[in-house]
Amino acid sequence: METGSREETGTPADEPVWRGVQPALLRVRRLLVLVWTGVLAVAAGLLLGLLAGPAWAALALLPPALAAWGWRLLERNWRSWRYAERADDLLISRGVLWREETVVPYGRMQLVEVTSGPVERRFGLATVQLHTAAAATDATIPGLDPAEAERLRDRLTELGEARSAGL
Amino acid sequence: MTSPGPGGDIPERPPVTERRLHPVTPFRRAWAPVAVLAGWAVHDPNGAQEQLARLTTTMLLLGLSVVVPVAGLYGFLSWWFTHFAVTDTELRIRTGLLFRRTAHIRLERVQAVDVSRPLLARVAGVAKLRIDVVGADDKDELAFLGEREARALRAELLARAAGFAPETAREVGEAPARELVRVPPRELARALALTGATWGSLAAAIVVPTVLWLTTHSLWTVLATAVPLLGGAGASSAGRFVSEFDWSVSESPDGLRIDHGLLDRAHETVPPGRVQTVRIVEPLLWRRLDWVRVELDVAGSENSVLIPVAPRSLAESVVARVLPGVTVPHELSRPPRRARWCVPMWWRGHLLAVTGAVFVTRGGLLCRRLSLVPHAKVQSVRLTQGPWERRNGLADVHVDTGAGKTVTARLRDAGEAARLLREQAERSRTGRRNARPDRWMTG
């Protein structure tokens, strides 16, 4: 499995072993950006060209330019998504400009959810989401291999049961 | 009043006795059509006036002769089809005429029990009983019960939730309470007079309609803005005084008792170990008097005030009772000086302290809010860092609790924040081991 990990292997025992997300997630996101850019550019070009004159239609080049910039950002963002299962808690780290790192102790998990939309399924991806009693807990791991998602779900539920604690 | 139910699920147990609410309940429901009409009249005053002018006496009588029996019948039927029963482990409420609904509320999950007596209910000698559990609905309250019945039921529910044997739960009765704080009316009135929101809303209620009158000269516009503004001003001054009147907090083996209200009396019981966060709020104008307000969060309960106003030392002694083994720390650490580039001025207000039992943060420069979260109540820990904070080597640490509240330590040094994240996760895991069990009398 591809790991977007930047951490070296052979770290001390208490250092978490980070795992990245599937490269297919990057492909899906890029594809979505391409599709939307295309739609926007065509719509803007047609509307402005017909209503405001051909000079304005040049503005339709703006979405592709933004998309080209987003192309690189998406890769950086994809690289930043990673998670680690530690002995007692799950770590999720993500974001480049707005970094966020979440720690959820296994005992606090109320529900583990695996979802997979039509596009995600087409690309062989699944999303694991953890819910605790706190609504603010935002622990989602997108872009997992379905088999890995199921393994993670089973392991998390098992550990959650063993260490269960209420509110 | 009691009718034998369909029996327990387990054949060896004696059948569960189902009970009905107090017979005064149907009258509460009979108000619904009147309220709908009144709401429509307020919402569309011109239309209502037109319709009223067209009404003749016969029409009115005809309408009333249909509406009153229908409302009465609806009230009666919904009362007739509402039952509740207390079993060893849960409270069951069966209700609904067309759409049946059965709520099973597990007693060891009880977060708080509220008995409230609105003014009219006090006249009729009845009370509402509500059990706060996570995810409970507004429909899950028992309204209305006889006052003595409500008190007996509360005692029984708490005794069962505490883990007393089922046979004795009924006989345990009310746990003795010891009063910790009682807020004198004069102190409450002074505190409200020193609150900026009271004066702000009053000023708005006077200034805005005057300006509108001078500019538009339209009576309806002025009334439409003045009425809600005056209502808001009344609610934030007189309304708060009335609802926070005679506020007392007592301690009993069943947990905290909070009683308050002048017209509508409310009695809340929070069992031990249910408090998720405690906040000590210190408005600017109270600082000279050294007064504070204490708020608490319990999962599934909307009431959040613990003490509306009290001297700081008294408030801190109550907090020590609410969160056993916790002393409110006075030594809090500031963010590094470079935080002033992220949040000018206000950076000084963000303080943090971590003790053996609680995670403490303080925010706000004018109105200070000190939040305490017991380590055992932390559900997840998050670290966030925006681009500007990253440039300055700073980060925020958020601690999420089960009451849906998040406590944030802002603008910490990035290295310190990363360490805090790991350590807090560890503390939240181990903190749970020393916590009391859900059934607090069994521990």
Coordinates of C-alpha atoms in Angstrom, one line a residue:
Chain A
M1 CA 0.0 0.0 0.0
E2 CA 1.2 3.5 -0.8
T3 CA 2.0 5.5 2.2
G4 CA 2.2 9.2 2.1
S5 CA 4.3 9.0 5.2
R6 CA 7.2 11.4 5.7
E7 CA 8.2 9.7 9.0
E8 CA 11.2 7.4 8.8
T9 CA 10.6 3.8 9.7
G10 CA 12.5 2.4 12.6
T11 CA 11.4 5.1 15.0
P12 CA 11.4 4.6 18.8
A13 CA 8.5 2.5 20.1
D14 CA 6.4 5.4 21.4
E15 CA 6.6 7.2 18.1
P16 CA 3.4 6.6 16.1
V17 CA 3.6 4.7 12.8
W18 CA 1.9 7.0 10.3
R19 CA -0.1 5.7 7.4
G20 CA -1.2 7.8 4.4
V21 CA -4.3 7.6 2.3
Q22 CA -4.7 6.0 -1.2
P23 CA -3.4 7.9 -4.3
A24 CA -6.8 7.3 -5.8
L25 CA -8.2 10.0 -3.5
L26 CA -5.9 12.5 -5.2
R27 CA -7.1 11.3 -8.6
V28 CA -10.8 11.6 -7.5
R29 CA -10.3 15.1 -6.2
R30 CA -8.4 16.2 -9.3
L31 CA -11.0 14.7 -11.5
L32 CA -13.7 16.6 -9.6
V33 CA -11.8 19.8 -9.9
L34 CA -11.3 19.2 -13.7
V35 CA -15.0 18.5 -14.2
W36 CA -16.2 21.6 -12.3
T37 CA -13.6 23.8 -13.9
G38 CA -14.7 22.6 -17.3
V39 CA -18.4 23.3 -16.5
L40 CA -17.6 26.7 -15.0
A41 CA -15.3 27.8 -17.9
V42 CA -17.7 26.8 -20.6
A43 CA -20.7 28.4 -18.8
A44 CA -18.7 31.6 -18.1
G45 CA -17.4 31.8 -21.6
L46 CA -20.8 31.3 -23.2
L47 CA -22.7 33.7 -21.0
L48 CA -20.1 36.5 -21.0
G49 CA -19.4 36.1 -24.7
L50 CA -23.1 36.3 -25.6
L51 CA -24.2 38.9 -23.1
A52 CA -21.1 41.2 -22.6
G53 CA -19.0 40.8 -25.7
P54 CA -16.0 38.6 -26.6
A55 CA -13.5 40.6 -24.6
W56 CA -15.2 39.7 -21.4
A57 CA -15.3 36.0 -22.4
A58 CA -11.5 36.0 -21.7
L59 CA -12.5 35.9 -18.1
A60 CA -13.5 32.3 -18.7
L61 CA -9.8 31.5 -18.5
L62 CA -9.8 32.4 -14.8
P63 CA -11.2 29.0 -13.7
P64 CA -8.6 26.9 -15.5
A65 CA -5.9 29.2 -14.1
L66 CA -7.2 28.6 -10.6
A67 CA -7.5 24.9 -11.3
A68 CA -3.8 24.7 -12.3
W69 CA -2.9 26.3 -9.0
G70 CA -5.3 24.0 -7.2
W71 CA -3.7 21.0 -8.9
R72 CA -0.6 21.4 -6.8
L73 CA -2.4 22.4 -3.7
L74 CA -4.5 19.2 -3.9
E75 CA -1.3 17.1 -4.0
R76 CA 0.1 18.9 -1.0
N77 CA -3.2 18.5 0.9
W78 CA -3.4 14.8 -0.1
R79 CA 0.1 14.2 1.2
S80 CA -0.8 15.8 4.5
W81 CA -3.6 13.4 5.3
R82 CA -2.3 10.6 7.6
Y83 CA -3.4 8.6 10.6
A84 CA -1.7 6.4 13.2
E85 CA -3.1 3.7 15.5
R86 CA -1.4 3.9 18.8
A87 CA -1.9 1.5 21.7
D88 CA -4.7 3.6 23.3
D89 CA -5.7 6.2 20.8
L90 CA -6.1 7.1 17.2
L91 CA -4.2 10.1 15.7
I92 CA -5.4 11.9 12.6
S93 CA -3.3 14.7 11.1
R94 CA -4.2 16.8 8.1
G95 CA -4.0 20.1 6.3
V96 CA -1.1 22.2 5.0
L97 CA -1.9 25.8 5.6
W98 CA -4.6 25.1 8.2
R99 CA -3.1 22.1 10.1
E100 CA -5.2 20.0 12.4
E101 CA -4.3 17.1 14.5
T102 CA -6.9 15.0 16.3
V103 CA -6.5 12.5 19.1
V104 CA -9.4 10.2 20.0
P105 CA -8.9 7.7 22.8
Y106 CA -10.4 4.4 21.8
G107 CA -12.6 4.2 24.9
R108 CA -14.4 7.4 23.9
M109 CA -15.6 6.1 20.5
Q110 CA -19.4 5.8 20.4
L111 CA -19.7 4.8 16.7
V112 CA -17.5 3.9 13.8
E113 CA -18.9 4.6 10.4
V114 CA -17.7 3.4 7.0
T115 CA -19.2 5.2 4.0
S116 CA -18.5 4.9 0.3
G117 CA -20.3 7.0 -2.3
P118 CA -20.7 6.1 -6.0
V119 CA -17.7 8.0 -7.1
E120 CA -15.6 6.7 -4.2
R121 CA -16.7 3.1 -5.0
R122 CA -15.8 3.5 -8.7
F123 CA -12.2 4.4 -7.6
G124 CA -12.1 1.7 -4.9
L125 CA -12.2 4.1 -1.9
A126 CA -14.0 4.2 1.4
T127 CA -14.2 6.8 4.3
V128 CA -14.0 5.9 8.0
Q129 CA -15.6 8.3 10.4
L130 CA -15.4 8.2 14.2
H131 CA -18.0 9.7 16.5
T132 CA -17.6 10.4 20.1
A133 CA -20.1 12.0 22.5
A134 CA -18.7 15.4 21.6
A135 CA -20.2 16.8 18.5
A136 CA -17.0 18.8 17.8
T137 CA -14.9 15.7 17.4
D138 CA -14.1 15.7 13.7
A139 CA -12.3 12.4 13.1
T140 CA -12.7 11.4 9.5
I141 CA -10.3 9.5 7.3
P142 CA -11.1 9.6 3.6
G143 CA -9.5 7.7 0.8
L144 CA -9.0 4.3 2.4
D145 CA -8.8 1.1 0.6
P146 CA -12.2 -0.7 1.4
A147 CA -10.4 -3.7 2.9
E148 CA -8.3 -1.4 5.1
A149 CA -11.4 0.6 6.0
E150 CA -13.1 -2.6 7.2
R151 CA -10.0 -3.7 9.1
L152 CA -9.8 -0.3 10.8
R153 CA -13.5 -0.4 11.6
D154 CA -13.2 -3.9 13.2
R155 CA -10.1 -3.0 15.1
L156 CA -11.5 0.3 16.4
T157 CA -14.8 -1.3 17.5
E158 CA -12.9 -4.1 19.2
L159 CA -10.5 -1.7 21.0
G160 CA -13.5 0.6 21.8
E161 CA -15.3 -2.2 23.5
A162 CA -12.3 -3.3 25.5
R163 CA -11.6 0.2 26.7
S164 CA -15.1 1.5 26.8
A165 CA -15.9 4.5 29.0
G166 CA -19.1 6.5 29.0
L167 CA -19.5 10.3 29.1
Chain B
M1 CA -55.5 5.9 38.3
T2 CA -53.3 2.9 37.9
S3 CA -54.0 0.2 35.4
P4 CA -52.1 -3.0 35.0
G5 CA -49.8 -2.9 32.0
P6 CA -49.1 -5.6 29.5
G7 CA -46.5 -7.1 31.9
G8 CA -42.7 -7.1 31.9
D9 CA -40.6 -8.5 29.2
I10 CA -39.1 -11.1 31.5
P11 CA -41.7 -13.6 32.8
E12 CA -40.2 -14.1 36.3
R13 CA -40.5 -10.4 37.2
P14 CA -43.7 -9.0 38.6
P15 CA -45.7 -7.1 36.0
V16 CA -44.7 -3.5 35.5
T17 CA -47.2 -1.1 36.8
E18 CA -48.1 1.6 34.3
R19 CA -49.3 5.0 35.6
R20 CA -51.0 7.9 34.0
L21 CA -50.3 11.6 34.3
H22 CA -52.3 13.9 36.5
P23 CA -55.8 14.5 35.3
V24 CA -55.2 18.2 35.0
T25 CA -53.0 17.5 31.9
P26 CA -55.7 17.7 29.2
F27 CA -56.3 21.3 30.0
R28 CA -52.7 22.1 29.0
R29 CA -53.4 20.6 25.6
A30 CA -56.6 22.5 25.3
W31 CA -54.7 25.7 25.1
A32 CA -53.1 24.7 21.7
P33 CA -55.8 26.0 19.4
V34 CA -56.1 29.3 21.3
A35 CA -52.3 29.7 21.1
V36 CA -52.4 29.1 17.3
L37 CA -55.1 31.7 16.9
A38 CA -53.2 34.2 19.0
G39 CA -50.0 33.6 17.2
W40 CA -51.8 34.2 13.9
A41 CA -53.3 37.4 15.2
V42 CA -49.9 38.7 16.3
H43 CA -48.2 37.7 13.1
D44 CA -50.7 39.3 10.8
P45 CA -52.6 42.1 12.8
N46 CA -54.3 43.7 9.8
G47 CA -55.7 40.5 8.5
A48 CA -56.9 39.5 11.9
Q49 CA -58.7 42.8 12.3
E50 CA -60.5 42.3 9.0
Q51 CA -61.6 38.8 9.9
L52 CA -62.7 39.9 13.4
A53 CA -64.9 42.7 11.9
R54 CA -66.6 40.2 9.6
L55 CA -67.4 37.8 12.5
T56 CA -70.9 37.8 13.8
T57 CA -72.0 36.6 17.2
T58 CA -73.6 33.4 15.8
M59 CA -70.5 32.6 13.8
L60 CA -68.4 33.1 16.9
L61 CA -70.6 30.8 19.0
L62 CA -70.7 28.2 16.3
G63 CA -67.0 28.2 16.0
L64 CA -66.5 28.0 19.7
S65 CA -69.0 25.1 20.0
V66 CA -66.8 23.2 17.5
V67 CA -63.3 24.2 18.6
V68 CA -63.8 23.7 22.4
P69 CA -65.1 20.1 22.3
V70 CA -62.6 19.1 19.7
A71 CA -59.7 20.6 21.7
G72 CA -61.1 19.0 24.8
L73 CA -61.4 15.6 23.2
Y74 CA -57.9 15.8 21.8
G75 CA -56.5 16.8 25.2
F76 CA -58.5 14.0 26.9
L77 CA -57.4 11.3 24.4
S78 CA -53.7 12.3 24.4
W79 CA -53.8 12.1 28.2
W80 CA -55.7 8.7 28.1
F81 CA -53.1 7.2 25.8
T82 CA -50.0 8.4 27.7
H83 CA -48.6 6.0 30.3
F84 CA -45.3 5.8 32.1
A85 CA -43.7 3.1 34.2
V86 CA -40.6 2.7 36.2
T87 CA -38.8 -0.6 36.0
D88 CA -35.6 -1.7 37.6
T89 CA -33.4 -0.3 34.9
E90 CA -35.5 2.2 32.9
L91 CA -38.3 4.7 32.7
R92 CA -40.7 3.9 30.0
I93 CA -43.1 6.5 28.5
R94 CA -45.7 5.3 26.1
T95 CA -47.6 8.0 24.3
G96 CA -49.3 8.9 21.0
L97 CA -52.8 8.6 19.7
L98 CA -52.2 7.9 16.0
F99 CA -48.4 7.6 16.0
R100 CA -47.5 5.5 18.9
R101 CA -44.2 6.3 20.5
T102 CA -42.4 4.5 23.3
A103 CA -39.4 6.0 25.0
H104 CA -37.2 3.8 27.2
I105 CA -34.8 5.9 29.2
R106 CA -32.0 4.0 30.9
L107 CA -31.6 5.1 34.5
E108 CA -27.8 4.7 34.8
R109 CA -27.5 7.1 31.9
V110 CA -29.4 9.9 33.7
Q111 CA -27.5 13.1 33.4
A112 CA -29.9 15.3 35.4
V113 CA -33.5 15.2 36.7
D114 CA -35.5 18.5 36.6
V115 CA -38.8 19.1 38.3
S116 CA -40.3 22.4 37.2
R117 CA -43.5 24.1 38.4
P118 CA -44.7 26.9 36.1
L119 CA -47.0 29.5 37.7
L120 CA -50.3 28.0 36.6
A121 CA -49.1 24.5 37.5
R122 CA -48.2 25.7 41.0
V123 CA -51.8 27.0 41.3
A124 CA -53.1 23.7 40.2
G125 CA -50.7 21.8 42.5
V126 CA -48.9 19.9 39.7
A127 CA -45.3 19.7 38.4
K128 CA -43.4 18.6 35.3
L129 CA -40.6 16.0 35.6
R130 CA -38.0 15.8 33.0
I131 CA -35.0 13.3 32.8
D132 CA -32.0 14.6 30.9
V133 CA -30.2 11.9 29.0
V134 CA -28.1 12.4 25.9
G135 CA -30.4 12.6 22.9
A136 CA -33.6 13.0 25.0
D137 CA -36.5 14.7 23.3
D138 CA -38.7 17.5 24.6
K139 CA -41.6 15.0 24.4
D140 CA -39.9 12.8 27.0
E141 CA -41.0 15.0 29.9
L142 CA -43.7 13.9 32.3
A143 CA -46.2 16.8 32.3
F144 CA -48.0 17.0 34.6
L145 CA -47.7 15.0 37.8
G146 CA -49.1 15.8 41.2
E147 CA -46.5 17.7 43.2
R148 CA -46.0 15.1 45.8
E149 CA -46.0 12.4 43.2
A150 CA -43.3 14.2 41.2
R151 CA -41.1 14.5 44.3
A152 CA -41.6 10.8 45.2
L153 CA -40.9 9.8 41.6
R154 CA -37.8 11.9 41.5
A155 CA -36.5 10.3 44.7
E156 CA -37.3 6.8 43.4
L157 CA -35.7 7.4 40.0
L158 CA -32.5 8.8 41.6
A159 CA -32.4 5.9 44.1
R160 CA -32.7 3.4 41.3
A161 CA -30.2 5.3 39.2
A162 CA -27.8 5.4 42.1
G163 CA -27.9 1.6 42.3
F164 CA -30.0 0.9 45.4
A165 CA -31.7 -2.6 45.4
P166 CA -35.0 -2.5 43.5
E167 CA -37.0 -3.5 46.7
T168 CA -35.6 -0.7 48.7
A169 CA -35.6 2.0 46.0
R170 CA -39.1 3.1 46.8
E171 CA -38.5 3.4 50.5
V172 CA -35.2 5.3 50.3
G173 CA -37.0 8.6 49.9
E174 CA -35.4 12.0 49.4
A175 CA -31.8 12.2 50.2
P176 CA -31.0 14.9 52.8
A177 CA -29.7 18.1 51.3
R178 CA -27.2 20.6 52.8
E179 CA -27.4 24.1 51.5
L180 CA -24.2 25.5 50.0
V181 CA -25.3 28.9 48.6
R182 CA -28.4 31.0 48.6
V183 CA -28.3 34.2 46.6
P184 CA -30.0 37.1 48.4
P185 CA -32.4 39.2 46.2
R186 CA -30.5 42.4 46.8
E187 CA -27.3 40.9 45.6
L188 CA -29.0 39.6 42.5
A189 CA -30.6 42.9 41.7
R190 CA -27.3 44.7 42.1
A191 CA -25.5 42.2 39.9
L192 CA -28.1 42.6 37.2
A193 CA -27.8 46.4 37.4
L194 CA -24.1 46.0 36.9
T195 CA -24.5 43.9 33.8
G196 CA -23.8 45.6 30.5
A197 CA -26.4 43.5 28.6
T198 CA -29.3 44.8 30.8
W199 CA -28.5 48.4 30.0
G200 CA -27.6 47.7 26.4
S201 CA -31.0 46.1 25.7
L202 CA -32.8 48.9 27.5
A203 CA -31.0 51.6 25.6
A204 CA -31.7 49.8 22.3
A205 CA -35.4 49.5 23.2
I206 CA -35.6 53.3 23.8
V207 CA -33.3 54.6 21.1
V208 CA -34.3 52.5 18.1
P209 CA -38.1 53.1 18.1
T210 CA -37.5 56.9 18.7
V211 CA -35.2 57.1 15.8
L212 CA -37.6 55.1 13.6
W213 CA -40.5 57.4 14.6
L214 CA -38.6 60.5 13.7
T215 CA -37.6 59.1 10.4
T216 CA -40.6 57.2 9.2
H217 CA -43.6 58.4 11.2
S218 CA -45.2 54.9 10.6
L219 CA -46.9 53.6 13.8
W220 CA -46.8 49.9 12.6
T221 CA -43.0 50.0 11.9
V222 CA -42.3 51.5 15.3
L223 CA -44.6 49.0 17.1
A224 CA -43.1 46.1 15.2
T225 CA -39.6 47.0 16.3
A226 CA -40.4 48.3 19.8
V227 CA -42.4 45.3 21.0
P228 CA -39.6 42.7 20.4
L229 CA -37.0 45.1 21.7
L230 CA -38.9 45.9 24.9
G231 CA -39.6 42.2 25.3
G232 CA -35.8 41.5 25.0
A233 CA -35.0 44.2 27.5
G234 CA -37.6 42.9 29.9
A235 CA -36.3 39.4 29.6
S236 CA -32.7 40.4 30.2
S237 CA -33.5 42.4 33.3
A238 CA -36.9 41.7 35.0
G239 CA -37.1 38.2 33.4
R240 CA -33.7 37.2 34.7
F241 CA -34.5 38.6 38.1
V242 CA -37.7 36.6 38.3
S243 CA -36.2 33.4 37.1
E244 CA -33.0 33.7 39.2
F245 CA -34.8 34.8 42.3
D246 CA -34.2 32.8 45.5
W247 CA -31.5 30.8 43.8
S248 CA -30.1 28.1 46.1
V249 CA -27.6 25.3 45.5
S250 CA -27.5 22.4 47.9
E251 CA -25.5 19.2 48.1
S252 CA -26.9 15.8 48.8
P253 CA -25.8 12.2 48.3
D254 CA -27.9 12.3 45.1
G255 CA -25.8 15.1 43.7
L256 CA -26.3 18.9 43.4
R257 CA -29.7 20.4 43.9
I258 CA -30.4 23.7 42.2
D259 CA -33.7 25.5 43.1
H260 CA -34.8 28.8 41.8
G261 CA -37.6 31.0 40.5
L262 CA -40.1 33.5 41.8
L263 CA -43.2 32.6 39.7
D264 CA -42.0 29.5 37.9
R265 CA -40.1 27.3 40.3
A266 CA -37.5 24.9 39.0
H267 CA -35.7 22.2 40.9
E268 CA -32.8 20.5 39.2
T269 CA -30.8 17.6 40.4
V270 CA -27.4 16.7 38.9
P271 CA -26.1 13.4 40.1
P272 CA -22.4 13.0 41.0
G273 CA -19.9 12.8 38.1
R274 CA -22.2 14.3 35.5
V275 CA -20.6 17.7 35.2
Q276 CA -18.7 18.0 31.9
T277 CA -17.3 21.6 32.3
V278 CA -17.5 24.4 34.8
R279 CA -17.1 28.0 33.8
I280 CA -16.4 30.9 36.1
V281 CA -17.5 34.1 34.3
E282 CA -16.4 37.5 35.6
P283 CA -18.0 40.5 33.9
L284 CA -16.0 43.7 33.8
L285 CA -18.3 45.6 36.2
W286 CA -18.3 42.9 38.8
R287 CA -14.6 42.7 39.1
R288 CA -14.4 45.5 41.7
L289 CA -16.8 43.6 43.9
D290 CA -15.0 40.3 43.3
W291 CA -18.3 38.7 42.2
V292 CA -18.5 35.9 39.7
R293 CA -21.2 33.8 37.9
V294 CA -20.7 30.0 37.7
E295 CA -22.0 28.0 34.8
L296 CA -21.9 24.3 34.3
D297 CA -22.5 22.0 31.3
V298 CA -24.3 18.7 31.7
A299 CA -24.8 16.5 28.6
G300 CA -28.4 16.6 27.4
S301 CA -29.4 19.4 29.7
E302 CA -30.0 23.0 28.5
N303 CA -29.9 24.7 31.9
S304 CA -26.3 26.0 32.4
V305 CA -26.3 28.4 35.3
L306 CA -25.0 27.0 38.6
I307 CA -24.8 30.2 40.6
P308 CA -26.0 33.5 39.0
V309 CA -23.9 35.6 41.3
A310 CA -21.6 34.9 44.3
P311 CA -18.4 36.2 45.9
R312 CA -15.4 34.5 44.3
S313 CA -14.3 32.6 47.4
L314 CA -17.7 31.1 47.9
A315 CA -18.0 30.2 44.2
E316 CA -14.7 28.5 44.3
S317 CA -15.6 26.5 47.3
V318 CA -18.8 25.3 45.5
V319 CA -16.7 24.4 42.4
A320 CA -14.5 22.3 44.7
R321 CA -17.7 20.5 45.7
V322 CA -19.0 20.0 42.2
L323 CA -15.7 18.7 40.9
P324 CA -14.3 16.7 43.8
G325 CA -10.6 17.2 44.4
V326 CA -10.3 20.2 42.2
T327 CA -9.0 23.6 43.4
V328 CA -9.4 26.5 41.0
P329 CA -5.9 27.4 40.0
H330 CA -4.8 31.0 40.3
E331 CA -1.4 30.6 38.6
L332 CA -2.1 30.5 34.8
S333 CA 0.5 30.7 32.1
R334 CA 0.4 33.3 29.4
P335 CA 1.1 32.7 25.7
P336 CA 4.5 33.8 24.5
R337 CA 5.0 37.5 23.8
R338 CA 5.0 37.0 20.0
A339 CA 1.3 36.0 20.2
R340 CA 0.6 39.7 20.1
W341 CA 1.2 39.6 16.3
C342 CA -1.7 37.1 16.0
V343 CA -4.2 38.6 18.4
P344 CA -3.2 42.2 19.3
M345 CA -4.3 43.3 22.8
W346 CA -6.5 40.2 23.5
W347 CA -3.5 37.8 23.6
R348 CA -3.0 38.7 27.2
G349 CA -6.4 37.3 28.1
H350 CA -5.7 33.8 26.9
L351 CA -4.3 31.8 29.8
L352 CA -3.8 28.1 30.5
A353 CA -3.2 25.8 33.4
V354 CA -3.2 22.0 33.7
T355 CA -3.5 20.4 37.1
G356 CA -3.7 16.8 38.1
A357 CA -7.5 16.8 37.8
V358 CA -8.5 19.5 35.4
F359 CA -7.6 21.3 32.1
V360 CA -8.1 25.0 32.7
T361 CA -8.2 27.9 30.2
R362 CA -9.2 31.5 30.5
G363 CA -10.3 33.7 27.7
G364 CA -11.5 37.3 27.3
L365 CA -9.9 40.6 28.4
L366 CA -13.0 42.5 29.6
C367 CA -15.4 39.7 30.6
R368 CA -13.1 36.9 31.8
R369 CA -14.2 33.3 31.4
L370 CA -12.3 30.6 33.2
S371 CA -13.3 27.1 31.9
L372 CA -12.5 23.9 33.8
V373 CA -12.7 20.5 32.2
P374 CA -12.0 17.3 34.3
H375 CA -9.6 15.1 32.5
A376 CA -12.0 12.2 32.7
K377 CA -14.6 14.1 30.7
V378 CA -12.4 14.8 27.6
Q379 CA -13.8 13.1 24.5
S380 CA -11.1 14.1 22.1
V381 CA -8.2 16.5 21.8
R382 CA -7.4 18.5 18.7
L383 CA -4.5 20.8 17.7
T384 CA -5.1 23.4 15.0
Q385 CA -2.7 25.8 13.4
G386 CA -3.5 28.5 10.8
P387 CA -0.9 29.9 8.4
W388 CA -0.4 33.1 10.5
E389 CA 0.0 31.2 13.7
R390 CA 2.4 28.8 12.0
R391 CA 4.6 31.8 10.9
N392 CA 4.7 32.9 14.6
G393 CA 5.3 29.3 15.9
L394 CA 2.0 29.2 17.7
A395 CA -0.9 26.7 17.8
D396 CA -4.3 26.2 19.5
V397 CA -5.3 23.1 21.5
H398 CA -9.0 22.2 21.6
V399 CA -10.5 19.9 24.2
D400 CA -14.0 18.5 23.3
T401 CA -16.4 17.4 26.0
G402 CA -19.5 15.3 26.0
A403 CA -21.8 18.3 26.5
G404 CA -21.0 19.5 23.0
K405 CA -18.8 22.2 24.4
T406 CA -15.2 22.8 23.3
V407 CA -12.6 24.4 25.5
T408 CA -9.7 26.0 23.7
A409 CA -6.2 26.9 24.9
R410 CA -5.3 29.6 22.3
L411 CA -1.9 30.8 21.1
R412 CA 0.4 28.3 22.8
D413 CA 3.9 27.8 21.6
A414 CA 3.9 25.2 18.8
G415 CA 6.2 22.7 20.7
E416 CA 4.3 23.2 23.9
A417 CA 1.0 22.6 22.1
A418 CA 2.2 19.4 20.5
R419 CA 3.3 18.1 23.9
L420 CA 0.0 19.2 25.4
L421 CA -1.9 17.3 22.8
R422 CA -0.1 14.0 23.6
E423 CA -0.2 14.5 27.3
Q424 CA -3.9 15.5 27.4
A425 CA -4.9 12.4 25.4
E426 CA -3.0 10.3 28.0
R427 CA -4.5 12.2 30.9
S428 CA -8.0 11.9 29.5
R429 CA -7.5 8.1 29.2
T430 CA -6.1 7.6 32.7
G431 CA -8.4 10.2 34.3
R432 CA -11.3 7.9 33.7
R433 CA -10.0 5.2 35.9
N434 CA -10.4 7.2 39.1
A435 CA -13.9 8.5 38.2
R436 CA -16.9 7.3 40.1
P437 CA -19.2 4.7 38.5
D438 CA -22.4 5.7 36.7
R439 CA -24.4 4.2 39.5
W440 CA -22.8 6.4 42.1
M441 CA -23.9 4.5 45.3
T442 CA -22.3 1.3 44.1
G443 CA -18.7 2.5 43.9

